[in-house]
């Protein structure tokens, strides 16, 4: 599954891990996150994330 990175603080959302503190179960794709989900590190919305390629 595609990981996404916050363009503000570099937090990486990994669908395999989810976001336990926000009640997001492991295996939840970024596209399926609630519209009001925000970065757990800096608080920005989904619009400030972009696909992350590990290279």
mmCIF file of N, CA, C and O in Angstrom:
data_model
loop_
_atom_site.group_PDB
_atom_site.id
_atom_site.type_symbol
_atom_site.label_atom_id
_atom_site.label_comp_id
_atom_site.label_asym_id
_atom_site.label_seq_id
_atom_site.Cartn_x
_atom_site.Cartn_y
_atom_site.Cartn_z
ATOM 1 N N UNK A 1 0.834 -1.187 0.000
ATOM 2 C CA UNK A 1 0.000 0.000 0.000
ATOM 3 C C UNK A 1 0.880 1.252 0.000
ATOM 4 O O UNK A 1 1.952 1.260 0.593
ATOM 5 N N UNK A 2 0.392 2.284 -0.624
ATOM 6 C CA UNK A 2 1.116 3.536 -0.776
ATOM 7 C C UNK A 2 1.219 4.286 0.554
ATOM 8 O O UNK A 2 0.236 4.474 1.251
ATOM 9 N N UNK A 3 2.447 4.709 0.892
ATOM 10 C CA UNK A 3 2.653 5.574 2.052
ATOM 11 C C UNK A 3 2.526 7.022 1.590
ATOM 12 O O UNK A 3 2.745 7.339 0.421
ATOM 13 N N UNK A 4 2.179 7.902 2.532
ATOM 14 C CA UNK A 4 2.060 9.333 2.246
ATOM 15 C C UNK A 4 2.876 10.107 3.266
ATOM 16 O O UNK A 4 2.939 9.728 4.438
ATOM 17 N N UNK A 5 3.497 11.211 2.813
ATOM 18 C CA UNK A 5 4.324 12.034 3.692
ATOM 19 C C UNK A 5 3.733 13.423 3.841
ATOM 20 O O UNK A 5 3.232 14.009 2.877
ATOM 21 N N UNK A 6 3.792 13.943 5.057
ATOM 22 C CA UNK A 6 3.336 15.301 5.335
ATOM 23 C C UNK A 6 4.383 16.272 4.792
ATOM 24 O O UNK A 6 5.569 16.148 5.114
ATOM 25 N N UNK A 7 3.943 17.210 3.968
ATOM 26 C CA UNK A 7 4.885 18.164 3.363
ATOM 27 C C UNK A 7 5.310 19.244 4.351
ATOM 28 O O UNK A 7 6.214 20.011 4.057
ATOM 29 N N UNK A 8 4.694 19.288 5.519
ATOM 30 C CA UNK A 8 5.039 20.288 6.528
ATOM 31 C C UNK A 8 6.083 19.747 7.511
ATOM 32 O O UNK A 8 7.107 20.384 7.759
ATOM 33 N N UNK A 9 5.836 18.543 8.058
ATOM 34 C CA UNK A 9 6.723 18.043 9.121
ATOM 35 C C UNK A 9 7.404 16.711 8.794
ATOM 36 O O UNK A 9 8.155 16.181 9.609
ATOM 37 N N UNK A 10 7.125 16.143 7.614
ATOM 38 C CA UNK A 10 7.735 14.882 7.169
ATOM 39 C C UNK A 10 7.221 13.630 7.895
ATOM 40 O O UNK A 10 7.840 12.577 7.841
ATOM 41 N N UNK A 11 6.071 13.738 8.598
ATOM 42 C CA UNK A 11 5.441 12.544 9.165
ATOM 43 C C UNK A 11 5.033 11.643 8.006
ATOM 44 O O UNK A 11 4.512 12.106 6.989
ATOM 45 N N UNK A 12 5.261 10.350 8.147
ATOM 46 C CA UNK A 12 4.886 9.398 7.105
ATOM 47 C C UNK A 12 3.710 8.562 7.595
ATOM 48 O O UNK A 12 3.795 7.898 8.640
ATOM 49 N N UNK A 13 2.595 8.636 6.853
ATOM 50 C CA UNK A 13 1.462 7.775 7.142
ATOM 51 C C UNK A 13 1.693 6.446 6.439
ATOM 52 O O UNK A 13 1.801 6.387 5.213
ATOM 53 N N UNK A 14 1.782 5.394 7.215
ATOM 54 C CA UNK A 14 1.985 4.044 6.690
ATOM 55 C C UNK A 14 0.693 3.260 6.892
ATOM 56 O O UNK A 14 0.305 2.985 8.036
ATOM 57 N N UNK A 15 -0.004 2.926 5.792
ATOM 58 C CA UNK A 15 -1.271 2.201 5.922
ATOM 59 C C UNK A 15 -1.141 0.881 6.684
ATOM 60 O O UNK A 15 -2.091 0.449 7.329
ATOM 61 N N UNK A 16 0.014 0.256 6.628
ATOM 62 C CA UNK A 16 0.207 -1.004 7.337
ATOM 63 C C UNK A 16 0.130 -0.812 8.848
ATOM 64 O O UNK A 16 -0.246 -1.720 9.584
ATOM 65 N N UNK A 17 0.460 0.398 9.311
ATOM 66 C CA UNK A 17 0.442 0.696 10.741
ATOM 67 C C UNK A 17 -0.826 1.421 11.176
ATOM 68 O O UNK A 17 -1.222 1.329 12.336
ATOM 69 N N UNK A 18 -1.434 2.184 10.262
ATOM 70 C CA UNK A 18 -2.591 2.996 10.619
ATOM 71 C C UNK A 18 -2.160 4.158 11.513
ATOM 72 O O UNK A 18 -1.014 4.579 11.501
ATOM 73 N N UNK A 19 -3.080 4.665 12.300
ATOM 74 C CA UNK A 19 -2.812 5.761 13.244
ATOM 75 C C UNK A 19 -3.609 5.453 14.506
ATOM 76 O O UNK A 19 -4.713 5.935 14.698
ATOM 77 N N UNK A 20 -3.029 4.628 15.349
ATOM 78 C CA UNK A 20 -3.716 4.115 16.527
ATOM 79 C C UNK A 20 -4.259 5.232 17.416
ATOM 80 O O UNK A 20 -5.372 5.145 17.927
ATOM 81 N N UNK A 21 -3.492 6.306 17.588
ATOM 82 C CA UNK A 21 -3.920 7.401 18.458
ATOM 83 C C UNK A 21 -5.183 8.089 17.941
ATOM 84 O O UNK A 21 -5.932 8.687 18.713
ATOM 85 N N UNK A 22 -5.412 8.021 16.631
ATOM 86 C CA UNK A 22 -6.608 8.634 16.042
ATOM 87 C C UNK A 22 -7.707 7.613 15.753
ATOM 88 O O UNK A 22 -8.699 7.932 15.111
ATOM 89 N N UNK A 23 -7.484 6.360 16.181
ATOM 90 C CA UNK A 23 -8.488 5.323 15.974
ATOM 91 C C UNK A 23 -8.507 4.752 14.572
ATOM 92 O O UNK A 23 -9.495 4.152 14.164
ATOM 93 N N UNK A 24 -7.406 4.918 13.829
ATOM 94 C CA UNK A 24 -7.311 4.397 12.463
ATOM 95 C C UNK A 24 -6.653 3.018 12.521
ATOM 96 O O UNK A 24 -5.507 2.883 12.960
ATOM 97 N N UNK A 25 -7.396 2.023 12.093
ATOM 98 C CA UNK A 25 -6.919 0.641 12.149
ATOM 99 C C UNK A 25 -5.791 0.384 11.153
ATOM 100 O O UNK A 25 -5.770 0.965 10.057
ATOM 101 N N UNK A 26 -4.837 -0.489 11.509
ATOM 102 C CA UNK A 26 -3.833 -0.918 10.528
ATOM 103 C C UNK A 26 -4.514 -1.485 9.291
ATOM 104 O O UNK A 26 -5.561 -2.130 9.392
ATOM 105 N N UNK A 27 -3.947 -1.218 8.125
ATOM 106 C CA UNK A 27 -4.520 -1.683 6.871
ATOM 107 C C UNK A 27 -5.441 -0.668 6.217
ATOM 108 O O UNK A 27 -6.032 -0.955 5.182
ATOM 109 N N UNK A 28 -5.580 0.531 6.807
ATOM 110 C CA UNK A 28 -6.449 1.567 6.247
ATOM 111 C C UNK A 28 -5.686 2.405 5.221
ATOM 112 O O UNK A 28 -4.742 3.101 5.577
ATOM 113 N N UNK A 29 -6.082 2.328 3.939
ATOM 114 C CA UNK A 29 -5.412 3.146 2.918
ATOM 115 C C UNK A 29 -5.615 4.640 3.191
ATOM 116 O O UNK A 29 -6.624 5.049 3.776
ATOM 117 N N UNK A 30 -4.660 5.455 2.768
ATOM 118 C CA UNK A 30 -4.741 6.905 2.959
ATOM 119 C C UNK A 30 -6.048 7.455 2.408
ATOM 120 O O UNK A 30 -6.677 8.315 3.028
ATOM 121 N N UNK A 31 -6.462 6.961 1.253
ATOM 122 C CA UNK A 31 -7.680 7.444 0.607
ATOM 123 C C UNK A 31 -8.926 7.209 1.464
ATOM 124 O O UNK A 31 -9.928 7.899 1.302
ATOM 125 N N UNK A 32 -8.864 6.216 2.355
ATOM 126 C CA UNK A 32 -10.017 5.881 3.190
ATOM 127 C C UNK A 32 -10.005 6.578 4.544
ATOM 128 O O UNK A 32 -10.911 6.375 5.355
ATOM 129 N N UNK A 33 -8.988 7.405 4.808
ATOM 130 C CA UNK A 33 -8.971 8.155 6.064
ATOM 131 C C UNK A 33 -10.116 9.156 6.065
ATOM 132 O O UNK A 33 -10.485 9.695 5.016
ATOM 133 N N UNK A 34 -10.699 9.437 7.227
ATOM 134 C CA UNK A 34 -11.775 10.433 7.289
ATOM 135 C C UNK A 34 -11.288 11.790 6.768
ATOM 136 O O UNK A 34 -10.103 12.127 6.901
ATOM 137 N N UNK A 35 -12.195 12.557 6.183
ATOM 138 C CA UNK A 35 -11.822 13.867 5.629
ATOM 139 C C UNK A 35 -11.276 14.811 6.704
ATOM 140 O O UNK A 35 -10.482 15.687 6.411
ATOM 141 N N UNK A 36 -11.694 14.611 7.956
ATOM 142 C CA UNK A 36 -11.226 15.500 9.025
ATOM 143 C C UNK A 36 -9.989 14.956 9.742
ATOM 144 O O UNK A 36 -9.549 15.508 10.748
ATOM 145 N N UNK A 37 -9.395 13.868 9.224
ATOM 146 C CA UNK A 37 -8.160 13.337 9.808
ATOM 147 C C UNK A 37 -7.063 14.375 9.638
ATOM 148 O O UNK A 37 -6.999 15.090 8.635
ATOM 149 N N UNK A 38 -6.188 14.475 10.622
ATOM 150 C CA UNK A 38 -5.081 15.419 10.525
ATOM 151 C C UNK A 38 -3.780 14.746 10.944
ATOM 152 O O UNK A 38 -3.778 13.724 11.636
ATOM 153 N N UNK A 39 -2.690 15.328 10.519
ATOM 154 C CA UNK A 39 -1.364 14.815 10.844
ATOM 155 C C UNK A 39 -1.206 14.748 12.366
ATOM 156 O O UNK A 39 -1.422 15.749 13.052
ATOM 157 N N UNK A 40 -0.827 13.586 12.899
ATOM 158 C CA UNK A 40 -0.693 13.465 14.350
ATOM 159 C C UNK A 40 0.480 14.265 14.915
ATOM 160 O O UNK A 40 0.513 14.533 16.106
ATOM 161 N N UNK A 41 1.415 14.667 14.069
ATOM 162 C CA UNK A 41 2.574 15.425 14.554
ATOM 163 C C UNK A 41 2.371 16.935 14.501
ATOM 164 O O UNK A 41 2.727 17.645 15.432
ATOM 165 N N UNK A 42 1.800 17.443 13.391
ATOM 166 C CA UNK A 42 1.702 18.906 13.258
ATOM 167 C C UNK A 42 0.279 19.418 13.072
ATOM 168 O O UNK A 42 0.054 20.619 13.128
ATOM 169 N N UNK A 43 -0.689 18.520 12.824
ATOM 170 C CA UNK A 43 -2.086 18.918 12.801
ATOM 171 C C UNK A 43 -2.647 19.382 11.471
ATOM 172 O O UNK A 43 -3.815 19.743 11.407
ATOM 173 N N UNK A 44 -1.857 19.365 10.391
ATOM 174 C CA UNK A 44 -2.401 19.784 9.092
ATOM 175 C C UNK A 44 -3.293 18.693 8.512
ATOM 176 O O UNK A 44 -3.234 17.539 8.923
ATOM 177 N N UNK A 45 -4.122 19.053 7.541
ATOM 178 C CA UNK A 45 -5.062 18.120 6.940
ATOM 179 C C UNK A 45 -4.451 17.264 5.847
ATOM 180 O O UNK A 45 -3.278 17.417 5.484
ATOM 181 N N UNK A 46 -5.292 16.378 5.313
ATOM 182 C CA UNK A 46 -4.860 15.444 4.269
ATOM 183 C C UNK A 46 -4.333 16.144 3.028
ATOM 184 O O UNK A 46 -3.505 15.590 2.303
ATOM 185 N N UNK A 47 -4.813 17.377 2.778
ATOM 186 C CA UNK A 47 -4.391 18.106 1.575
ATOM 187 C C UNK A 47 -2.899 18.447 1.589
ATOM 188 O O UNK A 47 -2.328 18.761 0.548
ATOM 189 N N UNK A 48 -2.260 18.361 2.755
ATOM 190 C CA UNK A 48 -0.831 18.669 2.853
ATOM 191 C C UNK A 48 0.039 17.411 2.835
ATOM 192 O O UNK A 48 1.203 17.450 3.234
ATOM 193 N N UNK A 49 -0.520 16.307 2.352
ATOM 194 C CA UNK A 49 0.236 15.064 2.205
ATOM 195 C C UNK A 49 0.407 14.757 0.726
ATOM 196 O O UNK A 49 -0.411 15.134 -0.105
ATOM 197 N N UNK A 50 1.508 14.074 0.422
ATOM 198 C CA UNK A 50 1.741 13.620 -0.952
ATOM 199 C C UNK A 50 2.285 12.205 -0.914
ATOM 200 O O UNK A 50 2.830 11.763 0.114
ATOM 201 N N UNK A 51 2.130 11.459 -2.021
ATOM 202 C CA UNK A 51 2.655 10.083 -2.049
ATOM 203 C C UNK A 51 4.145 10.066 -1.709
ATOM 204 O O UNK A 51 4.896 10.966 -2.097
ATOM 205 N N UNK A 52 4.528 9.058 -0.962
ATOM 206 C CA UNK A 52 5.918 8.912 -0.506
ATOM 207 C C UNK A 52 6.527 7.680 -1.155
ATOM 208 O O UNK A 52 5.978 6.582 -1.056
ATOM 209 N N UNK A 53 7.650 7.882 -1.818
ATOM 210 C CA UNK A 53 8.378 6.781 -2.441
ATOM 211 C C UNK A 53 9.683 6.579 -1.699
ATOM 212 O O UNK A 53 10.493 7.505 -1.602
ATOM 213 N N UNK A 54 9.873 5.388 -1.180
ATOM 214 C CA UNK A 54 11.106 5.068 -0.455
ATOM 215 C C UNK A 54 12.195 4.714 -1.448
ATOM 216 O O UNK A 54 12.165 3.643 -2.035
ATOM 217 N N UNK A 55 13.110 5.614 -1.640
ATOM 218 C CA UNK A 55 14.230 5.339 -2.559
ATOM 219 C C UNK A 55 15.509 5.832 -1.972
ATOM 220 O O UNK A 55 15.588 6.723 -1.217
#
